[in-house]
């Protein structure tokens, strides 16, 4: 009862027959007479449109007092929901004003607008508080600067904050994330029923691939032996084990930090007995996996081309499926797919496979302007 009373209030409205309600609503909106504080109320055959300035409306040319009637009734108040990013700006504004500082639009543009939530840790972009004005605040008042970060953590409802920097262009895709609040970058989180573990300061996390992770996890791999040639922390390996029900996965990975994360992720999901990790360069490790797989996953960008032949060699003599990740210009996708199939055909011929079939091309995300991250699913037998 109390709750209803809290969310309702008396307000002026026009009672109007439903048959002409949208027309009247449009006219009221044009003149800016709708009272946006309240929700429109359904009264059966009639609706109550909340309005401002009933005295002015009644004098308008189109107003017909035979079909339209003013009334003051209990109306539901709209929930004024701010996005977490807007809430954060308000909170920082308040904190700064207590210190007689005005949050300028320029400064506000360096507050987080997006972030990754990984358990109780928020990973914010590299530009956050990275501007001249924020540096000045820091140089004058380090305590306030720390309070600002703490307020960001409070507003995002996390206990730890880490700030992104560019992912290293090295082969290991090392992370260059710095902890801002909290000491440890170790996180455990669940995505689509799969548990992941990583240390954000040691390995990169590519959340942009979430749709692809889910798509791969939807494929039924019951009974299949899978080779994941670039397993990382298990972005695809773990969904294939947990959701796709793969029988066994051979995961190739160079980076000891990623291997550590994959090992922990497998333990968390209780699938360690279905996983063999091959540490080292997959140009070598894949050679030990020839003729064993029903499926090979090549999840590396910008190109996985140097593993295509090795992947074909991993397939069982009965054949299987290869998932090929690639960055490619949007307008070159079709010609690239043709090229890819042609290359695979040549490698397949050396194994006496004779059917190469394109199953699907998944457009995962825009990697850069005009450049798409795509995944080509090919069946070979
Ligand atoms: C893009 S990352 C993570 C992979 C994950 N499949 C994804 O797309 O999110 C690629 C991974 O491949 C590993 N890697 C790169 N080159 C490799 C190689 N030659 N042999 C084995 N692993 C390699 C990197 O260490 C990294 O963990």
Short mmCIF file of C-alpha atoms and ligand atoms in Angstrom, two decimals:
data_model
loop_
_atom_site.label_atom_id
_atom_site.label_comp_id
_atom_site.label_asym_id
_atom_site.label_seq_id
_atom_site.Cartn_x
_atom_site.Cartn_y
_atom_site.Cartn_z
CA UNK A 1 0.00 0.00 0.00
CA UNK A 2 2.71 2.45 1.04
CA UNK A 3 4.65 1.64 -2.08
CA UNK A 4 1.73 2.58 -4.38
CA UNK A 5 1.20 5.84 -2.48
CA UNK A 6 4.89 6.64 -2.90
CA UNK A 7 4.76 6.28 -6.63
CA UNK A 8 1.51 8.14 -7.27
CA UNK A 9 0.43 11.70 -7.01
CA UNK A 10 -2.51 13.92 -7.94
CA UNK A 11 -2.01 15.43 -11.34
CA UNK A 12 -3.96 17.19 -14.04
CA UNK A 13 -4.84 15.18 -17.09
CA UNK A 14 -7.11 15.20 -20.12
CA UNK A 15 -9.57 12.33 -20.31
CA UNK A 16 -9.92 11.30 -23.91
CA UNK A 17 -11.57 8.49 -25.86
CA UNK A 18 -9.02 5.95 -27.13
CA UNK A 19 -10.16 6.46 -30.73
CA UNK A 20 -8.69 9.98 -30.78
CA UNK A 21 -6.08 9.62 -28.03
CA UNK A 22 -3.03 9.44 -30.32
CA UNK A 23 -4.13 12.53 -32.26
CA UNK A 24 -4.65 14.53 -29.07
CA UNK A 25 -1.39 13.22 -27.62
CA UNK A 26 0.47 14.40 -30.73
CA UNK A 27 -1.08 17.89 -30.53
CA UNK A 28 -0.24 18.16 -26.83
CA UNK A 29 3.30 16.99 -27.49
CA UNK A 30 3.77 19.52 -30.31
CA UNK A 31 2.88 22.34 -27.91
CA UNK A 32 5.00 20.83 -25.09
CA UNK A 33 1.91 20.42 -22.87
CA UNK A 34 2.53 16.80 -21.77
CA UNK A 35 3.49 16.46 -18.12
CA UNK A 36 6.40 14.02 -18.43
CA UNK A 37 6.50 13.45 -14.66
CA UNK A 38 3.50 11.10 -14.91
CA UNK A 39 2.68 7.92 -16.83
CA UNK A 40 -0.34 7.92 -19.22
CA UNK A 41 -3.19 6.04 -17.50
CA UNK A 42 -5.39 3.42 -19.17
CA UNK A 43 -9.02 3.80 -18.07
CA UNK A 44 -10.64 1.21 -20.36
CA UNK A 45 -12.38 3.08 -23.19
CA UNK A 46 -10.65 6.29 -22.14
CA UNK A 47 -7.08 7.28 -21.41
CA UNK A 48 -5.81 9.97 -19.07
CA UNK A 49 -3.02 12.03 -20.65
CA UNK A 50 -1.07 13.95 -17.97
CA UNK A 51 -0.79 17.63 -18.91
CA UNK A 52 0.83 20.90 -17.85
CA UNK A 53 -1.06 24.23 -18.02
CA UNK A 54 -4.72 23.05 -18.37
CA UNK A 55 -5.80 26.71 -18.43
CA UNK A 56 -3.78 27.39 -21.59
CA UNK A 57 -4.81 24.12 -23.27
CA UNK A 58 -8.51 24.85 -22.81
CA UNK A 59 -8.02 28.05 -24.83
CA UNK A 60 -6.28 26.34 -27.77
CA UNK A 61 -8.02 26.37 -31.16
CA UNK A 62 -8.28 22.60 -31.51
CA UNK A 63 -9.53 22.04 -27.96
CA UNK A 64 -13.06 20.61 -27.99
CA UNK A 65 -14.65 20.58 -24.53
CA UNK A 66 -17.32 18.10 -25.63
CA UNK A 67 -14.88 15.29 -26.39
CA UNK A 68 -12.09 16.33 -24.01
CA UNK A 69 -12.36 16.69 -20.31
CA UNK A 70 -9.92 17.85 -17.64
CA UNK A 71 -9.63 15.93 -14.42
CA UNK A 72 -7.29 15.83 -11.46
CA UNK A 73 -6.66 12.18 -10.58
CA UNK A 74 -4.05 9.94 -9.00
CA UNK A 75 -1.34 9.34 -11.60
CA UNK A 76 1.69 7.06 -11.48
CA UNK A 77 5.01 8.90 -11.31
CA UNK A 78 7.56 7.86 -13.96
CA UNK A 79 10.64 6.20 -12.57
CA UNK A 80 13.42 8.62 -13.30
CA UNK A 81 16.15 6.16 -14.02
CA UNK A 82 19.60 7.48 -14.62
CA UNK A 83 22.12 5.28 -16.36
CA UNK A 84 25.03 4.25 -14.10
CA UNK A 85 27.30 6.50 -16.21
CA UNK A 86 24.99 9.51 -15.57
CA UNK A 87 24.81 8.65 -11.88
CA UNK A 88 28.58 8.56 -11.77
CA UNK A 89 28.84 12.06 -13.30
CA UNK A 90 26.37 13.41 -10.68
CA UNK A 91 28.31 11.81 -7.83
CA UNK A 92 31.67 13.12 -9.05
CA UNK A 93 30.12 16.55 -9.57
CA UNK A 94 28.97 16.56 -5.92
CA UNK A 95 32.36 15.42 -4.64
CA UNK A 96 34.18 18.10 -6.62
CA UNK A 97 31.78 20.86 -5.61
CA UNK A 98 32.45 20.05 -1.92
CA UNK A 99 36.04 20.93 -2.81
CA UNK A 100 34.95 24.09 -4.67
CA UNK A 101 35.78 22.58 -8.05
CA UNK A 102 33.41 22.66 -11.01
CA UNK A 103 33.19 19.59 -13.20
CA UNK A 104 33.67 20.99 -16.70
CA UNK A 105 32.22 19.17 -19.75
CA UNK A 106 35.81 18.53 -20.83
CA UNK A 107 36.56 16.83 -17.49
CA UNK A 108 33.30 14.89 -17.62
CA UNK A 109 34.31 13.49 -21.00
CA UNK A 110 37.17 11.70 -19.23
CA UNK A 111 34.86 9.87 -16.81
CA UNK A 112 34.01 6.27 -17.70
CA UNK A 113 31.12 5.86 -20.15
CA UNK A 114 31.69 2.14 -20.57
CA UNK A 115 33.53 -0.52 -18.62
CA UNK A 116 33.86 -4.27 -18.23
CA UNK A 117 32.48 -5.79 -15.07
CA UNK A 118 34.54 -8.81 -14.09
CA UNK A 119 33.24 -10.01 -10.74
CA UNK A 120 33.87 -7.20 -8.23
CA UNK A 121 36.36 -5.49 -10.55
CA UNK A 122 35.58 -2.84 -13.16
CA UNK A 123 38.00 -2.55 -16.04
CA UNK A 124 37.77 1.04 -17.34
CA UNK A 125 39.16 2.42 -20.63
CA UNK A 126 42.63 3.95 -20.82
CA UNK A 127 41.37 7.54 -21.22
CA UNK A 128 39.61 7.67 -17.83
CA UNK A 129 40.96 10.63 -15.78
CA UNK A 130 43.70 10.88 -18.39
CA UNK A 131 43.58 14.59 -19.24
CA UNK A 132 45.32 17.81 -18.38
CA UNK A 133 42.60 19.04 -16.00
CA UNK A 134 42.56 15.77 -14.05
CA UNK A 135 46.38 15.80 -13.85
CA UNK A 136 46.18 19.30 -12.35
CA UNK A 137 43.69 18.16 -9.70
CA UNK A 138 45.97 15.26 -8.86
CA UNK A 139 49.08 17.44 -8.59
CA UNK A 140 47.29 19.82 -6.22
CA UNK A 141 45.37 17.32 -4.10
CA UNK A 142 46.34 13.64 -4.26
CA UNK A 143 43.82 12.75 -1.54
CA UNK A 144 40.95 14.20 -3.54
CA UNK A 145 42.21 12.39 -6.65
CA UNK A 146 42.10 9.08 -4.75
CA UNK A 147 38.60 9.95 -3.47
CA UNK A 148 37.50 10.49 -7.06
CA UNK A 149 38.63 6.99 -8.01
CA UNK A 150 36.90 5.64 -4.91
CA UNK A 151 33.70 7.45 -5.95
CA UNK A 152 34.00 5.90 -9.41
CA UNK A 153 34.27 2.47 -7.74
CA UNK A 154 31.26 3.21 -5.51
CA UNK A 155 29.16 4.45 -8.42
CA UNK A 156 30.02 1.35 -10.47
CA UNK A 157 29.30 -0.75 -7.35
CA UNK A 158 32.65 -2.54 -7.40
CA UNK A 159 35.45 -2.83 -4.89
CA UNK A 160 38.32 -2.85 -7.40
CA UNK A 161 39.17 -0.71 -10.41
CA UNK A 162 41.70 -1.44 -13.12
CA UNK A 163 42.50 0.82 -16.04
CA UNK A 164 43.10 -0.50 -19.55
CA UNK A 165 45.97 0.47 -21.72
CA UNK A 166 46.65 -0.70 -25.22
CA UNK A 167 46.98 -4.49 -25.45
CA UNK A 168 50.62 -5.24 -26.14
CA UNK A 169 51.29 -5.96 -29.77
CA UNK A 170 53.46 -8.91 -28.78
CA UNK A 171 52.63 -12.48 -29.69
CA UNK A 172 51.45 -13.23 -26.18
CA UNK A 173 48.79 -10.50 -26.25
CA UNK A 174 50.01 -9.49 -22.79
CA UNK A 175 47.80 -7.24 -20.71
CA UNK A 176 49.01 -3.76 -19.75
CA UNK A 177 46.22 -3.14 -17.30
CA UNK A 178 47.10 -1.21 -14.13
CA UNK A 179 45.32 -1.65 -10.83
CA UNK A 180 43.96 1.68 -9.54
CA UNK A 181 41.94 0.49 -6.56
CA UNK A 182 42.83 -2.88 -5.09
CA UNK A 183 46.08 -4.80 -5.34
CA UNK A 184 45.14 -8.01 -7.04
CA UNK A 185 43.90 -8.25 -10.61
CA UNK A 186 42.68 -11.82 -10.16
CA UNK A 187 39.03 -12.18 -11.10
CA UNK A 188 36.54 -14.98 -11.33
CA UNK A 189 33.29 -14.44 -13.19
CA UNK A 190 30.54 -16.38 -14.89
CA UNK A 191 29.37 -15.76 -18.43
CA UNK A 192 26.46 -17.72 -19.89
CA UNK A 193 26.88 -20.42 -17.25
CA UNK A 194 30.64 -20.80 -17.83
CA UNK A 195 33.14 -19.80 -15.15
CA UNK A 196 36.28 -17.95 -16.14
CA UNK A 197 39.34 -16.97 -14.17
CA UNK A 198 42.09 -14.53 -15.10
CA UNK A 199 44.48 -11.96 -13.76
CA UNK A 200 43.60 -8.78 -15.68
CA UNK A 201 47.09 -7.41 -15.12
CA UNK A 202 48.64 -10.42 -16.83
CA UNK A 203 46.40 -11.44 -19.71
CA UNK A 204 44.02 -9.64 -21.97
CA UNK A 205 40.28 -10.13 -21.86
CA UNK A 206 38.39 -9.72 -25.12
CA UNK A 207 34.78 -9.09 -24.13
CA UNK A 208 33.95 -7.97 -27.67
CA UNK A 209 33.83 -11.64 -28.64
CA UNK A 210 30.97 -12.44 -26.30
CA UNK A 211 28.45 -13.21 -29.07
CA UNK A 212 30.90 -15.57 -30.75
CA UNK A 213 31.63 -17.25 -27.42
CA UNK A 214 27.94 -17.85 -26.97
CA UNK A 215 27.46 -19.01 -30.58
CA UNK A 216 30.26 -21.56 -30.26
CA UNK A 217 28.84 -22.70 -26.92
CA UNK A 218 25.46 -23.37 -28.60
CA UNK A 219 26.94 -25.91 -31.05
CA UNK A 220 26.37 -29.50 -29.95
CA UNK A 221 29.82 -31.16 -29.82
CA UNK A 222 28.79 -34.22 -27.88
CA UNK A 223 31.38 -36.94 -28.36
CA UNK A 224 33.73 -34.68 -30.32
CA UNK A 225 37.48 -34.31 -29.96
CA UNK A 226 38.35 -30.63 -30.47
CA UNK A 227 41.63 -28.80 -31.00
CA UNK A 228 41.67 -25.16 -29.86
CA UNK A 229 44.85 -23.83 -31.46
CA UNK A 230 44.87 -20.45 -29.65
CA UNK A 231 43.11 -21.19 -26.38
CA UNK A 232 44.10 -18.13 -24.33
CA UNK A 233 42.35 -18.30 -20.95
CA UNK A 234 39.70 -20.55 -22.43
CA UNK A 235 37.35 -18.01 -24.04
CA UNK A 236 36.20 -20.76 -26.41
CA UNK A 237 37.74 -23.86 -24.84
CA UNK A 238 35.62 -23.59 -21.69
CA UNK A 239 32.26 -22.93 -23.43
CA UNK A 240 33.01 -25.88 -25.76
CA UNK A 241 33.65 -28.12 -22.74
CA UNK A 242 30.84 -26.85 -20.52
CA UNK A 243 28.05 -25.92 -22.93
CA UNK A 244 28.83 -27.73 -26.19
CA UNK A 245 29.65 -30.91 -24.28
CA UNK A 246 32.86 -31.66 -26.23
CA UNK A 247 34.35 -35.03 -25.22
CA UNK A 248 37.94 -33.78 -25.03
CA UNK A 249 39.80 -30.61 -25.97
CA UNK A 250 43.46 -30.20 -26.83
CA UNK A 251 44.28 -26.55 -26.07
CA UNK A 252 47.43 -24.98 -27.54
CA UNK A 253 48.78 -21.88 -25.84
CA UNK A 254 52.09 -20.02 -25.62
CA UNK A 255 51.52 -17.72 -22.67
CA UNK A 256 52.14 -19.29 -19.21
CA UNK A 257 49.79 -16.72 -17.60
CA UNK A 258 46.97 -17.73 -19.94
CA UNK A 259 47.72 -21.40 -19.29
CA UNK A 260 47.47 -20.75 -15.56
CA UNK A 261 44.12 -19.02 -16.09
CA UNK A 262 42.81 -21.81 -18.32
CA UNK A 263 43.88 -24.42 -15.78
CA UNK A 264 42.00 -22.58 -13.00
CA UNK A 265 38.95 -22.02 -15.25
CA UNK A 266 38.82 -25.74 -16.07
CA UNK A 267 38.99 -26.58 -12.34
CA UNK A 268 36.19 -24.12 -11.55
CA UNK A 269 33.98 -25.76 -14.16
CA UNK A 270 35.04 -29.27 -13.13
CA UNK A 271 36.15 -30.15 -16.68
CA UNK A 272 39.91 -30.61 -16.12
CA UNK A 273 39.63 -34.31 -16.95
CA UNK A 274 38.43 -33.41 -20.46
CA UNK A 275 41.26 -30.95 -21.17
CA UNK A 276 44.85 -31.40 -22.33
CA UNK A 277 46.93 -28.23 -22.52
CA UNK A 278 49.84 -28.16 -24.94
CA UNK A 279 52.23 -25.41 -23.93
CA UNK A 280 54.31 -23.76 -26.65
CA UNK A 281 54.15 -22.56 -30.22
CA UNK A 282 51.26 -24.25 -32.03
CA UNK A 283 53.37 -24.45 -35.19
CA UNK A 284 55.01 -27.28 -33.27
CA UNK A 285 52.33 -28.55 -30.88
CA UNK A 286 49.67 -28.92 -33.59
CA UNK A 287 51.93 -31.37 -35.39
CA UNK A 288 51.48 -33.81 -32.51
CA UNK A 289 47.71 -33.67 -32.93
CA UNK A 290 47.36 -34.90 -36.50
CA UNK A 291 44.45 -37.12 -37.41
CA UNK A 292 42.63 -36.86 -34.07
CA UNK A 293 40.07 -34.05 -34.23
CA UNK A 294 36.42 -33.67 -35.21
CA UNK A 295 36.80 -29.89 -34.97
CA UNK A 296 39.58 -27.31 -34.93
CA UNK A 297 39.19 -23.79 -33.61
CA UNK A 298 41.56 -21.08 -34.88
CA UNK A 299 40.78 -18.07 -32.68
CA UNK A 300 43.51 -15.57 -33.44
CA UNK A 301 43.47 -12.11 -35.04
CA UNK A 302 44.31 -10.55 -37.37
CA UNK A 303 44.90 -13.82 -39.22
CA UNK A 304 45.12 -17.52 -38.51
CA UNK A 305 46.29 -18.39 -42.01
CA UNK A 306 49.61 -19.90 -40.97
CA UNK A 307 47.73 -22.64 -39.09
CA UNK A 308 45.23 -23.62 -41.82
CA UNK A 309 47.27 -26.52 -43.17
CA UNK A 310 48.11 -27.74 -39.66
CA UNK A 311 44.41 -27.56 -38.80
CA UNK A 312 43.43 -29.67 -41.81
CA UNK A 313 46.06 -32.18 -40.73
CA UNK A 314 44.52 -32.33 -37.23
CA UNK A 315 41.18 -33.55 -38.61
CA UNK A 316 40.33 -37.24 -38.38
CA UNK A 317 40.33 -39.14 -41.65
CA UNK A 318 36.50 -38.95 -41.55
CA UNK A 319 36.81 -35.15 -41.68
CA UNK A 320 35.43 -32.41 -39.50
CA UNK A 321 34.87 -28.70 -39.04
CA UNK A 322 37.30 -25.76 -38.87
CA UNK A 323 36.41 -22.35 -37.39
CA UNK A 324 38.66 -19.69 -38.89
CA UNK A 325 38.90 -16.25 -37.28
CA UNK A 326 40.04 -13.36 -39.43
CA UNK A 327 40.04 -9.58 -39.64
CA UNK A 328 39.01 -8.48 -43.08
CA UNK A 329 37.75 -5.40 -44.93
CA UNK A 330 33.96 -5.55 -45.18
CA UNK A 331 33.99 -5.34 -48.98
CA UNK A 332 36.61 -8.08 -49.26
CA UNK A 333 34.74 -10.67 -47.18
CA UNK A 334 33.33 -12.63 -50.14
CA UNK A 335 36.59 -12.76 -52.06
CA UNK A 336 38.45 -13.71 -48.88
CA UNK A 337 36.04 -16.57 -48.18
CA UNK A 338 36.61 -17.84 -51.75
CA UNK A 339 40.37 -17.60 -51.24
CA UNK A 340 40.14 -19.42 -47.90
CA UNK A 341 38.07 -22.27 -49.39
CA UNK A 342 40.53 -22.56 -52.29
CA UNK A 343 43.50 -22.80 -49.90
CA UNK A 344 41.74 -25.37 -47.72
CA UNK A 345 40.91 -27.39 -50.83
CA UNK A 346 44.59 -27.68 -51.64
CA UNK A 347 45.51 -28.74 -48.10
CA UNK A 348 42.55 -31.13 -48.01
CA UNK A 349 43.59 -32.76 -51.27
CA UNK A 350 46.84 -33.81 -49.62
CA UNK A 351 44.74 -35.74 -47.09
CA UNK A 352 42.44 -37.24 -49.72
CA UNK A 353 39.48 -35.19 -48.52
CA UNK A 354 37.28 -34.22 -51.41
CA UNK A 355 34.40 -32.19 -50.00
CA UNK A 356 34.94 -28.64 -48.75
CA UNK A 357 31.74 -26.92 -47.73
CA UNK A 358 31.23 -23.42 -46.43
CA UNK A 359 28.83 -23.75 -43.50
CA UNK A 360 28.59 -20.21 -42.26
CA UNK A 361 30.31 -16.81 -42.10
CA UNK A 362 29.76 -15.09 -38.76
CA UNK A 363 30.34 -11.33 -38.58
CA UNK A 364 31.46 -11.03 -34.95
CA UNK A 365 32.17 -7.33 -34.58
CA UNK A 366 33.68 -4.26 -36.19
CA UNK A 367 37.35 -4.40 -35.36
CA UNK A 368 38.15 -0.99 -36.84
CA UNK A 369 36.40 1.25 -39.39
CA UNK A 370 35.54 -0.94 -42.43
CA UNK A 371 37.27 -3.94 -40.86
CA UNK A 372 35.26 -6.88 -39.57
CA UNK A 373 36.22 -9.69 -37.28
CA UNK A 374 34.67 -12.70 -39.03
CA UNK A 375 34.59 -16.42 -38.36
CA UNK A 376 34.37 -18.82 -41.30
CA UNK A 377 32.96 -22.27 -40.48
CA UNK A 378 34.07 -24.86 -43.01
CA UNK A 379 33.27 -28.53 -43.13
CA UNK A 380 35.84 -30.84 -44.70
CA UNK A 381 35.42 -34.53 -45.49
C1 LIG B 1 43.24 -13.64 -29.21
S1 LIG B 1 44.06 -14.40 -27.92
C2 LIG B 1 42.90 -15.29 -27.08
C3 LIG B 1 42.25 -16.25 -27.81
C4 LIG B 1 40.79 -16.39 -27.69
N1 LIG B 1 40.53 -17.50 -28.52
C5 LIG B 1 40.00 -15.14 -28.10
O1 LIG B 1 39.77 -14.89 -29.29
O2 LIG B 1 39.56 -14.40 -27.24
C6 LIG B 1 45.06 -15.50 -28.74
C7 LIG B 1 45.88 -16.41 -27.88
O3 LIG B 1 46.73 -17.16 -28.72
C8 LIG B 1 47.99 -17.30 -28.12
N2 LIG B 1 48.96 -17.52 -29.21
C9 LIG B 1 49.38 -16.64 -30.15
N3 LIG B 1 50.24 -17.21 -31.00
C10 LIG B 1 50.37 -18.50 -30.61
C11 LIG B 1 51.12 -19.61 -31.08
N4 LIG B 1 51.88 -19.50 -32.15
N5 LIG B 1 50.97 -20.77 -30.43
C12 LIG B 1 50.18 -20.91 -29.34
N6 LIG B 1 49.45 -19.88 -28.84
C13 LIG B 1 49.54 -18.69 -29.46
C14 LIG B 1 48.20 -16.00 -27.36
O4 LIG B 1 49.08 -16.19 -26.29
C15 LIG B 1 46.77 -15.69 -26.89
O5 LIG B 1 46.51 -16.20 -25.63
#
